Tab-separated table of C-alpha atoms and ligand atoms in Angstrom:
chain	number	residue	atom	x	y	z
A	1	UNK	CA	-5.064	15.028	-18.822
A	2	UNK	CA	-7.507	12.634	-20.820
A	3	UNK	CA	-5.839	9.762	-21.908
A	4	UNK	CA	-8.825	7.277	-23.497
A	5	UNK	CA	-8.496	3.983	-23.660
A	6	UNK	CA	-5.031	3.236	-21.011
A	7	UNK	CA	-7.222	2.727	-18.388
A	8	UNK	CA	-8.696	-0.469	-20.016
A	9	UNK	CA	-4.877	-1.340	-21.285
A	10	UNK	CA	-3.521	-1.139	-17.813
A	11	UNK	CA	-6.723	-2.890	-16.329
A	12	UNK	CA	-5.758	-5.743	-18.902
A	13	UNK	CA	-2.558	-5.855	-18.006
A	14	UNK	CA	-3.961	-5.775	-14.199
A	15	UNK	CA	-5.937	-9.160	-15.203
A	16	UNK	CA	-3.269	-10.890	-16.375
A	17	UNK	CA	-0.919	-10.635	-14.346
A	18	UNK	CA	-3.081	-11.485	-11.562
A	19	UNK	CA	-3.537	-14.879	-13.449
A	20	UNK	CA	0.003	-15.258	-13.824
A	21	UNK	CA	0.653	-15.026	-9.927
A	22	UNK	CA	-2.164	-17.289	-9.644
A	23	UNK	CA	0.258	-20.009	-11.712
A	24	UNK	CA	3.145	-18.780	-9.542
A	25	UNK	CA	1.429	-19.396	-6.414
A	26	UNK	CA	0.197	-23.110	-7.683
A	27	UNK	CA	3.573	-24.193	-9.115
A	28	UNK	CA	4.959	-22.726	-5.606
A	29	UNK	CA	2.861	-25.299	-3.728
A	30	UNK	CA	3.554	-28.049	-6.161
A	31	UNK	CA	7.356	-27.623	-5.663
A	32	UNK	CA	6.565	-28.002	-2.117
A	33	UNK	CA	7.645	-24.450	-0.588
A	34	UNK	CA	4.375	-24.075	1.009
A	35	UNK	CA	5.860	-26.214	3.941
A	36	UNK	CA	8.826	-24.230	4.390
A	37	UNK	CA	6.287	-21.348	4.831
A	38	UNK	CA	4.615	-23.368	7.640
A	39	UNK	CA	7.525	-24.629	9.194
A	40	UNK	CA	9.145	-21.024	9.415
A	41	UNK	CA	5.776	-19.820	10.480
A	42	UNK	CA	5.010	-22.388	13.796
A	43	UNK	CA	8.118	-21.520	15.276
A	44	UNK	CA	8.774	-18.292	17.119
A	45	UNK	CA	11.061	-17.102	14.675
A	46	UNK	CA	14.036	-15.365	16.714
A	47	UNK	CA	15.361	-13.161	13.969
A	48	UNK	CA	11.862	-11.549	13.600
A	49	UNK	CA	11.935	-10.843	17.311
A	50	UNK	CA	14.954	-9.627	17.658
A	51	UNK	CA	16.807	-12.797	19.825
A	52	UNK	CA	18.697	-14.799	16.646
B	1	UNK	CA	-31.275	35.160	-53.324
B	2	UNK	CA	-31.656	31.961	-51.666
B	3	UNK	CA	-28.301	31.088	-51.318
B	4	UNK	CA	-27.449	34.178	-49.655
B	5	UNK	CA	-30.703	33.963	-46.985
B	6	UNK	CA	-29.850	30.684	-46.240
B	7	UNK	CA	-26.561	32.396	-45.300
B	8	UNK	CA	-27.809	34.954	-43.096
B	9	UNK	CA	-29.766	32.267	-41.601
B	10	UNK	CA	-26.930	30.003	-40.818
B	11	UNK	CA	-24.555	32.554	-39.746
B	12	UNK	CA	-27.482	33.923	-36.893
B	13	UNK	CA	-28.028	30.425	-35.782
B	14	UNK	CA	-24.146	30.368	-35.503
B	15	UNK	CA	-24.140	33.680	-33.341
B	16	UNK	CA	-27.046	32.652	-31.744
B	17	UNK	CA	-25.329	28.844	-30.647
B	18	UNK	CA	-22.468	30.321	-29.734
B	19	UNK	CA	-24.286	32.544	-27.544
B	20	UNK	CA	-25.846	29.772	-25.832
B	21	UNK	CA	-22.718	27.982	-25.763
B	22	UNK	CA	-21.119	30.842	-23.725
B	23	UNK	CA	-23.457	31.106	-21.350
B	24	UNK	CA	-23.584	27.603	-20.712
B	25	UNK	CA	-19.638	27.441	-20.154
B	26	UNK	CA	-20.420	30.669	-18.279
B	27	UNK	CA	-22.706	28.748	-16.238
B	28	UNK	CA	-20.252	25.865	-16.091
B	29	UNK	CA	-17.564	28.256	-15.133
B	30	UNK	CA	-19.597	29.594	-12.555
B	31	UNK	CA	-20.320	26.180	-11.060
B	32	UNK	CA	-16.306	24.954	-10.981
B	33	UNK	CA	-15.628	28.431	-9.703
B	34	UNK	CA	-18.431	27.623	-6.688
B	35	UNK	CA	-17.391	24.213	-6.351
B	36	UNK	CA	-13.473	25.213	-6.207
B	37	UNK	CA	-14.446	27.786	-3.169
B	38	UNK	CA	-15.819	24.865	-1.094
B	39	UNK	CA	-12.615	23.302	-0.489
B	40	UNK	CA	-10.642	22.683	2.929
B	41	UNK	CA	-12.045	20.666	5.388
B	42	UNK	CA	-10.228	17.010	5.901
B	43	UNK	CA	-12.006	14.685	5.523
B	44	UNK	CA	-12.714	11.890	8.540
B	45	UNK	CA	-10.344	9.008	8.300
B	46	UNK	CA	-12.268	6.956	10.735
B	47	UNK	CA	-15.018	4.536	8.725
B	48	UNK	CA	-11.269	3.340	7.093
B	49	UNK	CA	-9.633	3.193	10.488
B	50	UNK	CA	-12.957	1.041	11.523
B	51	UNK	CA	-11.901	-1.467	8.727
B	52	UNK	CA	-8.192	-1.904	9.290
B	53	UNK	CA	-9.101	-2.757	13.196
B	54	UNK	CA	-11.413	-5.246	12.144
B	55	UNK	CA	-8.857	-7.318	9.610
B	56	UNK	CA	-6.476	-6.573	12.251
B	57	UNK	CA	-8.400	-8.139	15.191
B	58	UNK	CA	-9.594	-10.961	13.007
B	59	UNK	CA	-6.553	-12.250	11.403
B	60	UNK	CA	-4.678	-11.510	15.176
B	61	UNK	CA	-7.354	-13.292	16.656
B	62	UNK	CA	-5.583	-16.221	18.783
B	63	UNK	CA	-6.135	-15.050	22.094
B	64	UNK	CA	-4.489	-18.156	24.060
B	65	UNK	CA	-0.746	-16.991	22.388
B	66	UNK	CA	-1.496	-13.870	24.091
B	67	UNK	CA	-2.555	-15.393	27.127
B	68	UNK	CA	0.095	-18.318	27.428
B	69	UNK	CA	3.254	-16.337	25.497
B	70	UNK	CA	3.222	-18.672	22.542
B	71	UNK	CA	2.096	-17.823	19.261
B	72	UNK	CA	-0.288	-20.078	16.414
B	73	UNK	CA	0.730	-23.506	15.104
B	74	UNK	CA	-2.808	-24.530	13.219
B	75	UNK	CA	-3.014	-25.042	9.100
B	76	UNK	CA	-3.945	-21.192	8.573
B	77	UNK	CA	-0.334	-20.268	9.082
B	78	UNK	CA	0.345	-22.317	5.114
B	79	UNK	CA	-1.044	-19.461	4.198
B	80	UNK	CA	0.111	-15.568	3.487
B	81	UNK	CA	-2.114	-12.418	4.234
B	82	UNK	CA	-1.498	-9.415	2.080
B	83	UNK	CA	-0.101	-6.820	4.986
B	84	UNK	CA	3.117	-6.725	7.284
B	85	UNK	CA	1.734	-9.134	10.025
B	86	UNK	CA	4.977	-10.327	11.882
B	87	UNK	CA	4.064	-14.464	12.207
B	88	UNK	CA	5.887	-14.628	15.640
B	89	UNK	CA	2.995	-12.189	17.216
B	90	UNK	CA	1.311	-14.193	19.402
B	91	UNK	CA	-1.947	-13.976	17.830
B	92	UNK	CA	-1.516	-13.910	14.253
B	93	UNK	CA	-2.784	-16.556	12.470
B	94	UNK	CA	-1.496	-16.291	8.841
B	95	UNK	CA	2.171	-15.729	7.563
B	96	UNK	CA	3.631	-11.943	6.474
B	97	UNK	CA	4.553	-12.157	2.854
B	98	UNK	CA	8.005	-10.780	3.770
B	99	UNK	CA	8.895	-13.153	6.444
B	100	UNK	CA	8.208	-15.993	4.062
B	101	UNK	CA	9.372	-14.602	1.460
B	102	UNK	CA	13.145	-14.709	2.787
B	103	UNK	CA	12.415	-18.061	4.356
B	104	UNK	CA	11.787	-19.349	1.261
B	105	UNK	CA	14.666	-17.777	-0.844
B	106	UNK	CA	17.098	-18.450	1.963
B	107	UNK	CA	16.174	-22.300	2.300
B	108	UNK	CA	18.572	-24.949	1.349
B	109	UNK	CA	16.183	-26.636	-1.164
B	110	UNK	CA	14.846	-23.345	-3.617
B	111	UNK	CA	16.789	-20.790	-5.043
B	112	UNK	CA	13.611	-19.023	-5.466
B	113	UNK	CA	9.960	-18.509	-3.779
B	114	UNK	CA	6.960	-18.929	-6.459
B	115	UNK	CA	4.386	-19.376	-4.089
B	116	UNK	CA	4.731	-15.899	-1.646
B	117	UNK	CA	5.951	-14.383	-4.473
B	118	UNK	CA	2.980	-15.460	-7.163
B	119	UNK	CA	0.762	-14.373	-3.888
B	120	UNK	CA	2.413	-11.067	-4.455
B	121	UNK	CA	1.972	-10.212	-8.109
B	122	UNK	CA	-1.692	-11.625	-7.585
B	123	UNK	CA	-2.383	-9.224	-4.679
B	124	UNK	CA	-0.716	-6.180	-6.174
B	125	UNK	CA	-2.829	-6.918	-9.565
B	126	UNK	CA	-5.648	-7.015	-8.386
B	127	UNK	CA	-5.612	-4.216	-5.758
B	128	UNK	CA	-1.683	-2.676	-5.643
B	129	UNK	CA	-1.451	-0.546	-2.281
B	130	UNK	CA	-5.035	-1.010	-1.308
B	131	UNK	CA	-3.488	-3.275	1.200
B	132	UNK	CA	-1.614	-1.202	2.528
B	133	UNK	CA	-4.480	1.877	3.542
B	134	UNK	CA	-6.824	-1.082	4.535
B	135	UNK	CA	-5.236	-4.425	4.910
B	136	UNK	CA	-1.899	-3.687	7.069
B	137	UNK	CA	-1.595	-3.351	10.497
B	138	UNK	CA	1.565	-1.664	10.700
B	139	UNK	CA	-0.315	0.926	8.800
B	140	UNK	CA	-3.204	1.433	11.060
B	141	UNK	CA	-0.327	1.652	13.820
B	142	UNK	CA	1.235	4.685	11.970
B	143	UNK	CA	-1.776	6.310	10.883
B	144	UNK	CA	-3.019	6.671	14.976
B	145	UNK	CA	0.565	7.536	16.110
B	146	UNK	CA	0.304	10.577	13.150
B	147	UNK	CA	-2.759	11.189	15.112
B	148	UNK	CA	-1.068	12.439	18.067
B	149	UNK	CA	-1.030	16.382	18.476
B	150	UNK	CA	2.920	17.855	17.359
B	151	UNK	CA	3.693	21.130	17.143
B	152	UNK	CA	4.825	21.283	13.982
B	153	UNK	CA	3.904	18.212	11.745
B	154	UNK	CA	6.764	17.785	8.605
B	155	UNK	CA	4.520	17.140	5.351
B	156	UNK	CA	7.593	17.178	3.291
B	157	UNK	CA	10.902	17.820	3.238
B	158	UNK	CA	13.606	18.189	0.632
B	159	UNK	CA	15.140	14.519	-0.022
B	160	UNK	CA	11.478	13.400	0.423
B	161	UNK	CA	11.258	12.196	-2.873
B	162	UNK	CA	14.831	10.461	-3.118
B	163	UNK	CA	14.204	8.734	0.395
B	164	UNK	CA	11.106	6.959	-0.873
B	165	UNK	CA	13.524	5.323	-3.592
B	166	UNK	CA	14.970	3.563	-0.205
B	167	UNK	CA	12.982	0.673	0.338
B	168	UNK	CA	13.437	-0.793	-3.231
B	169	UNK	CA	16.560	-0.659	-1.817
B	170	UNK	CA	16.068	-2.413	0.980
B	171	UNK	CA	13.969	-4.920	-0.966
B	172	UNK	CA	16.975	-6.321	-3.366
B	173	UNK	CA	19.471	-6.163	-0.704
B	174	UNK	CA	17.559	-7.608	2.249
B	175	UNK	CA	14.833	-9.212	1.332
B	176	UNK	CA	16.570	-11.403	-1.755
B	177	UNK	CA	20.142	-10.916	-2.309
B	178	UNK	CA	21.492	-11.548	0.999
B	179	UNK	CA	19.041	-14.214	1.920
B	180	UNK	CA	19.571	-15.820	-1.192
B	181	UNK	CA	23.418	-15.377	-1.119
B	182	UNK	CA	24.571	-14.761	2.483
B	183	UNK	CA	24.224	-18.627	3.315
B	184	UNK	CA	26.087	-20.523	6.042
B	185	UNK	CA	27.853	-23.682	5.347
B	186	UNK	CA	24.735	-25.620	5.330
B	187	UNK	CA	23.235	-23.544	2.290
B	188	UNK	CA	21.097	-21.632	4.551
B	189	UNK	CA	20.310	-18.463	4.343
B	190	UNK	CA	19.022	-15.806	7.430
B	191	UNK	CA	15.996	-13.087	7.078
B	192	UNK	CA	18.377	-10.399	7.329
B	193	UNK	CA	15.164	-7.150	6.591
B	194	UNK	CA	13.325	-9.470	9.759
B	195	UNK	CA	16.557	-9.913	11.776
B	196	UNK	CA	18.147	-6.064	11.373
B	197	UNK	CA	14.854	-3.857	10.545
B	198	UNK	CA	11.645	-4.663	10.754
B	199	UNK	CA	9.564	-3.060	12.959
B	200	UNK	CA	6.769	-4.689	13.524
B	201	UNK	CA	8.424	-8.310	13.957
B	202	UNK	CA	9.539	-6.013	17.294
B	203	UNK	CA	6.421	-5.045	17.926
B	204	UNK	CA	3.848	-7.528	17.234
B	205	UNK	CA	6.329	-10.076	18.232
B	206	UNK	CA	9.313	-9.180	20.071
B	207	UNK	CA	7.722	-6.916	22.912
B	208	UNK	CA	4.670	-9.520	23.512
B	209	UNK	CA	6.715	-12.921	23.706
B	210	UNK	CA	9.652	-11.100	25.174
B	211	UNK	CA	7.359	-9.448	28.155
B	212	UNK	CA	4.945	-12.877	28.324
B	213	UNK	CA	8.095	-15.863	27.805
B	214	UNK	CA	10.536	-15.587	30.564
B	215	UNK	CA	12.826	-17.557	28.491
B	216	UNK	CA	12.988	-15.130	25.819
B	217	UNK	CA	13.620	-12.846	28.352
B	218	UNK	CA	16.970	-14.369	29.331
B	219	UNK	CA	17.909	-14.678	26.097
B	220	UNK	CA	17.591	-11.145	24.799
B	221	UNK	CA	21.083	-8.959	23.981
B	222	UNK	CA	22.190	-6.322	21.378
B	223	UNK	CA	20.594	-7.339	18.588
B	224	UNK	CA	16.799	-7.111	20.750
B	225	UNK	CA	18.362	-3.235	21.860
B	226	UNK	CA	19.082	-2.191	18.053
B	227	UNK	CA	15.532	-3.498	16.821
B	228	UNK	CA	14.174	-1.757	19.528
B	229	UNK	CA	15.705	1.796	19.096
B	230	UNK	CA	14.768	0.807	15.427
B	231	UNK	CA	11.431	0.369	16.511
B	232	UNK	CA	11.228	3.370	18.575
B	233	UNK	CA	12.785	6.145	16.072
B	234	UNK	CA	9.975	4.687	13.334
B	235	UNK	CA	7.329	5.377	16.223
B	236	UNK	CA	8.612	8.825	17.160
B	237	UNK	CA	8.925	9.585	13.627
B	238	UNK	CA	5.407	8.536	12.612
B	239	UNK	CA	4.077	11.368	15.116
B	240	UNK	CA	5.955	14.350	12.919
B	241	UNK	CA	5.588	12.915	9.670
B	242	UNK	CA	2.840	10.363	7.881
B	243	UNK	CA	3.547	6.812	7.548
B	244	UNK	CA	7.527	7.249	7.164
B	245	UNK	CA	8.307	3.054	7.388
B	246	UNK	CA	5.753	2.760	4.623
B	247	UNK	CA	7.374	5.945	2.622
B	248	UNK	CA	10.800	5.149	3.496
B	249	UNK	CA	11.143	1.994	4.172
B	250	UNK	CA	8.827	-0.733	3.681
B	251	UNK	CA	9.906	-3.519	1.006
B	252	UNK	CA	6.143	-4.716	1.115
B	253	UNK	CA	4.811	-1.312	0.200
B	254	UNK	CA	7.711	-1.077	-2.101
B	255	UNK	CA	6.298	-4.680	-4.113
B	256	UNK	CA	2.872	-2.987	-4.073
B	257	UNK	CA	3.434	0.247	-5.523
B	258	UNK	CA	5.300	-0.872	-8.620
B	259	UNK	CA	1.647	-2.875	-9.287
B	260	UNK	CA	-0.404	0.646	-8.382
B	261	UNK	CA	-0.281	1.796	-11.948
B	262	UNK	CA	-1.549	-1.303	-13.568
B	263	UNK	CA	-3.458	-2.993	-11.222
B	264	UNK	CA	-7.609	-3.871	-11.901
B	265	UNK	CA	-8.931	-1.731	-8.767
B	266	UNK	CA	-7.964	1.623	-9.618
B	267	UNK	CA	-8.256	5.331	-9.101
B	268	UNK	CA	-9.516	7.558	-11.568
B	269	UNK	CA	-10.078	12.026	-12.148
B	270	UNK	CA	-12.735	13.137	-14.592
B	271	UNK	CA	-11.018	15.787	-16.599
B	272	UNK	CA	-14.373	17.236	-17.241
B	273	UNK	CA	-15.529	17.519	-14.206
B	274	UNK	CA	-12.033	18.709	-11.842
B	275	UNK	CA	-11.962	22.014	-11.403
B	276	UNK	CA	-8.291	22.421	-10.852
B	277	UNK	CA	-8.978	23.552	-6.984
B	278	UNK	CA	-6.198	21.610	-5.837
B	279	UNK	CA	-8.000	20.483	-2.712
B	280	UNK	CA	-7.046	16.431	-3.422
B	281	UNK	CA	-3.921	17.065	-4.014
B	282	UNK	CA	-3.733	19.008	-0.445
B	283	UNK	CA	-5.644	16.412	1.271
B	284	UNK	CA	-3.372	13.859	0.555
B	285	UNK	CA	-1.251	12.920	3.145
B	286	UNK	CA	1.191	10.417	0.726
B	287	UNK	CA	1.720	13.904	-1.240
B	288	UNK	CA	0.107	12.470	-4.137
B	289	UNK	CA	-1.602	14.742	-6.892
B	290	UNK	CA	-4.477	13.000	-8.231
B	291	UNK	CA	-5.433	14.888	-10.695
B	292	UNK	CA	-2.008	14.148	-12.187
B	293	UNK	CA	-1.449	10.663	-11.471
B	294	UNK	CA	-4.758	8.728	-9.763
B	295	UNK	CA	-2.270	5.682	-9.721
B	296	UNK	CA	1.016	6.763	-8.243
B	297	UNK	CA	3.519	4.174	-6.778
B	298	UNK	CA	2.906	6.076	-3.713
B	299	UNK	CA	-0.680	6.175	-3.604
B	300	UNK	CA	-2.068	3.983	-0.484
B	301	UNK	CA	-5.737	3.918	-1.821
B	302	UNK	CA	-7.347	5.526	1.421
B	303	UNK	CA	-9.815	7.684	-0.644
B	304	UNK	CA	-9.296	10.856	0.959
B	305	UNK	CA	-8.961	12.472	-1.832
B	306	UNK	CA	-12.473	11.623	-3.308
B	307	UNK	CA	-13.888	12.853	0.117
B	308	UNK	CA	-12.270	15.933	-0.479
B	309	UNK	CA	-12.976	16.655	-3.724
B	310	UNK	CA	-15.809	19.177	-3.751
B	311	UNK	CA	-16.596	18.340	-7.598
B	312	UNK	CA	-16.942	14.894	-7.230
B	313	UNK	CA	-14.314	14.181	-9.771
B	314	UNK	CA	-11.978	11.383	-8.455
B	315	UNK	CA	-13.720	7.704	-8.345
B	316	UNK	CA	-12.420	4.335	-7.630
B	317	UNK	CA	-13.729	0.490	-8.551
B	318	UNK	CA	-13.011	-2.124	-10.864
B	319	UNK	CA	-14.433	-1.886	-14.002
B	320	UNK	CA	-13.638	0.132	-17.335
B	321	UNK	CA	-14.194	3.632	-17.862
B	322	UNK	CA	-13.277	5.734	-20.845
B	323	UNK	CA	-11.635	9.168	-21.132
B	324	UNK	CA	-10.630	9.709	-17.704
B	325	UNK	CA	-7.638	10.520	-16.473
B	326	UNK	CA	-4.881	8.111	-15.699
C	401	SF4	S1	3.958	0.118	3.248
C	401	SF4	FE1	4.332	-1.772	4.428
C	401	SF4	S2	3.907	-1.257	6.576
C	401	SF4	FE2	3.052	0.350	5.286
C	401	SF4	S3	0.938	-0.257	5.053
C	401	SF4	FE3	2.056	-1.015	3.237
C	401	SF4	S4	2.657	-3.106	3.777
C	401	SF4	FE4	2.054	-2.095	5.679
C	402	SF4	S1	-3.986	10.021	-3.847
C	402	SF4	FE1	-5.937	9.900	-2.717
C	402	SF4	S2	-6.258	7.713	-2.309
C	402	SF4	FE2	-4.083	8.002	-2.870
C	402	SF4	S3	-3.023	8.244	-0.925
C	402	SF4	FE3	-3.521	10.292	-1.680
C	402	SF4	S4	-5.489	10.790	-0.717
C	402	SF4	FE4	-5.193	8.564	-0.501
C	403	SF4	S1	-9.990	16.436	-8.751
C	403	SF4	FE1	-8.800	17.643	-7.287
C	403	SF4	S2	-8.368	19.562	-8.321
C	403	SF4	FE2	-10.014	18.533	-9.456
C	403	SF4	S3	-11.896	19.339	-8.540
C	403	SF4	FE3	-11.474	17.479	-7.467
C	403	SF4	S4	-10.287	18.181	-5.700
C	403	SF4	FE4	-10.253	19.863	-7.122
């Protein structure tokens, strides 16, 4: 049941991934997509509700 | 003759240690056995409940769309929050994850969505499903609708298991390959998991504009019906068995819970201290075993199983702990 020392290996892992979607995220907004987010998002988007 | 005293003096100090030694596992023993027999009482769900209504009211907090039938158009919407929170509801103020997602992969201009998707793997690093037992509003919806009395509530059934494999599923095929491939002349691709599934798009968005706009109203037809029979077998379901869009069919929980094994806030059982009563495992309503896996995909982070543990074995936070079970 005791497995010593995967805890702090998976926590790692944990860590770094969570900087790589931190680089994700910031070359996402460089490339511009963050305005395709806000664009979708300000209109009522008809598929969502059912209507498109 | 000194060798063979000091002989008879280690082997009594032997006896006598080991006597000790029993009767302190004895003692120990006695203690798990005690502890074991206080099991069975569920735990309240309500100081959790408390929290997802508050990040529910606050990030659906724009009271004129629900007043004038329109929904948010400030700078909040650039960005994402971490639960299903359909972005046509009338008072939502950030973007789902989902919704952008497939707006993004399904645009003319990118083949592929860093930023929701970077949001993502940052959120499900740090935390994994913790979102979805505390951040998510669909969730909260589902947990008070399993709340409702039923004669005979379904805990599990036999394809249980397989079923849950659905919404990774769901996730390729709606939420990136047919966005991403399904385009229209122009290169644009539709939100086919928001246009043919989901749920709460029909709920925190459909029902609200359709009732408050009378234009949507005139413009509603078969596709409106579907989501809504959708809508209603997922709410009619949610009385008989616990959370079935998030077990079933939920590509957002489905993103989260490949990160629940790995991610830095995580659950953990104290091998030394369980004493195998079984009561977490029996609290759990995701049918999760704890004491076998304290990280399971499927494993919303709602901590009823610490609450019910009578031994006080099962913890949660963010730092490093050793020998402890993963
Ligand atoms: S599985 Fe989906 S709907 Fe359920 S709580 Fe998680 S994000 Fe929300
Ligand atoms: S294992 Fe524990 S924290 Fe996870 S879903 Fe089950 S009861 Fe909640
Ligand atoms: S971890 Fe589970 S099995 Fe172990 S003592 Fe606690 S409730 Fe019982």
């Amino acid at each position: 049941m005791s497995r010593p020392g995967l805890q702090g290996r998976s926590r790692r892992i944990g860590l770094l991934l969570a900087a790589a979607g931190l680089c994700l995220m910031g070359y996402g907004v460089f490339r511009g997509e963050m305005d395709i987010v806000f664009e979708k998002a300000v209109r009522i988007c008809m598929e969502c509700i059912g209507i498109g | 003759m000194d060798k063979e005293l000091n002989k008879d003096i280690d082997k009594t100090s032997v006896k006598v240690s080991n006597k000790k030694w029993d009767k302190k596992s004895d003692k120990e023993g006695n203690q798990k056995k005690k502890l074991a027999g206080k099991t069975g009482r569920q735990p309240s769900e309500w100081p959790r409940h408390g929290i997802q209504l508050l990040w529910a009211l606050i990030t659906n907090s724009y009271l004129a769309g629900f007043l004038q039938g329109r929904i948010y158009e400030g700078k909040l919407k650039n960005l994402c929050v971490p639960g299903l929170n359909c972005y046509s509801c009338p008072g939502a103020l950030g973007s789902c994850p989902i919704g952008a997602l497939q707006a993004v992969i399904g645009s003319r201009n990118y083949q592929w969505a860093f930023y929701v998707s970077g949001f993502l793997i940052f959120v499900g690093a740090l935390v994994g499903r913790f979102v979805c037992g505390f951040l998510c509003p669909f969730g909260l919806i589902q947990d008070l609708l399993h709340k409702i009395p039923f004669p005979k509530k379904l805990r599990t059934f036999r394809s249980d298991r397989l079923l849950r494999k659905l919404k990774y599923a769901i996730l390729i095929l709606f939420v990136i390959l047919l966005p991403m491939f399904l385009t229209d002349i122009l290169g644009q691709g539709s939100p086919w998991f928001c246009k043919l599934i989901c749920p709460a798009g029909t709920l925190e968005g459909g029902i609200p504009l359709v009732f408050l706009n009378s234009a949507m109203r005139s413009a509603i037809g078969w596709l409106y019906a579907w989501k809504n029979v959708l809508l209603s077998a997922i709410i009619l379901a949610s009385i008989v068995i616990y959370r079935p869009f998030c077990k079933y069919l939920c590509p957002l929980g489905a993103v989260y819970s490949v990160f629940n094994p790995i991610s830095v806030f995580r659950y953990r059982t104290d091998p030394d201290k369980c004493v195998s009563c079984g009561a977490c495992a029996r609290a759990c309503k995701m049918n999760c075993d704890p004491v076998k896996n304290s990280n399971d995909p499927e494993c919303i982070r709602c901590g009823l199983c610490k609450k019910a543990c009578p031994a006080g074995a099962i913890s949660c936070g963010w730092k490093e702990r050793e020998s402890l079970s993963d």
